[in-house]
Coordinates of C-alpha atoms in Angstrom, one line a residue:
M1 CA 10.4 10.4 4.5
S2 CA 8.8 13.2 6.8
A3 CA 6.8 12.8 9.8
V4 CA 3.4 11.8 10.1
H5 CA 1.1 15.1 9.6
I6 CA -2.6 14.0 10.7
V7 CA -4.9 17.0 10.1
A8 CA -7.8 17.9 12.6
L9 CA -11.2 16.0 12.0
G10 CA -13.2 17.8 9.7
D11 CA -10.1 19.4 7.8
G12 CA -9.4 16.0 6.0
E13 CA -10.1 15.3 2.2
L14 CA -13.8 13.6 2.3
I15 CA -14.6 10.7 0.1
Q16 CA -18.1 9.1 -0.1
I17 CA -17.8 5.4 -1.7
A18 CA -21.5 3.8 -1.8
N19 CA -23.0 4.2 1.8
T20 CA -19.3 4.5 3.6
S21 CA -18.3 7.9 4.2
M22 CA -14.4 8.3 4.6
E23 CA -12.3 11.4 6.0
I24 CA -8.6 11.0 4.9
I25 CA -6.5 12.7 8.0
E26 CA -3.3 11.7 6.8
D27 CA -2.8 10.9 3.2
G28 CA 0.8 9.1 3.1
S29 CA 2.2 11.6 0.9
R30 CA 4.7 12.4 3.9
T31 CA 5.3 9.0 4.7
G32 CA 6.3 7.3 1.5
H33 CA 2.6 6.0 1.4
R34 CA 3.9 3.4 3.9
L35 CA 1.2 5.0 6.7
G36 CA -2.2 6.5 5.7
V37 CA -4.9 7.4 8.5
A38 CA -8.8 7.9 7.7
R39 CA -11.5 8.0 9.7
S40 CA -14.6 6.0 8.0
T41 CA -18.3 5.6 9.1
L42 CA -20.0 2.6 7.8
P43 CA -24.2 2.3 8.4
A44 CA -25.0 -0.7 10.5
K45 CA -25.3 -3.8 8.7
T46 CA -23.3 -2.5 5.4
G47 CA -21.5 -5.2 3.5
G48 CA -18.3 -2.9 3.3
P49 CA -15.7 -3.1 0.5
A50 CA -15.1 -6.5 -1.5
Q51 CA -12.4 -8.6 -0.6
H52 CA -9.1 -6.8 -1.7
R53 CA -5.5 -6.3 -0.8
H54 CA -2.8 -3.4 -0.9
R55 CA 0.6 -4.3 -2.2
E56 CA 2.5 -1.1 -0.9
H57 CA 1.4 -1.0 2.5
D58 CA -0.7 -2.6 5.7
E59 CA -4.0 -1.8 6.5
G60 CA -5.2 -1.7 10.2
F61 CA -8.4 -1.1 12.0
F62 CA -9.4 0.9 15.2
V63 CA -13.1 0.0 15.8
T64 CA -14.5 2.5 18.1
R65 CA -18.2 1.4 18.1
G66 CA -20.0 -1.6 16.7
T67 CA -18.5 -5.0 15.2
L68 CA -16.5 -5.4 12.0
V69 CA -16.3 -8.9 10.2
F70 CA -13.6 -9.4 8.0
T71 CA -13.2 -12.5 5.2
V72 CA -9.7 -13.9 4.4
G73 CA -9.9 -16.2 1.5
S74 CA -13.3 -17.9 0.4
S75 CA -16.4 -16.4 2.1

């Protein structure tokens, strides 16, 4: 594995999923896909993605504005 390589905001791959926009600023290709970094923007009162899990990596969040609500198990 190599060092983490984070690109400048605006230089990452842009992905639009429904009403959520994501910019991939570290795609994981240099970290054996153990670490990837994305900047996501969700409109207020957005339901977000369906419950899911990742088999090969963990997922973490750093919320800079607003509040996110997560469901684990039965909703």
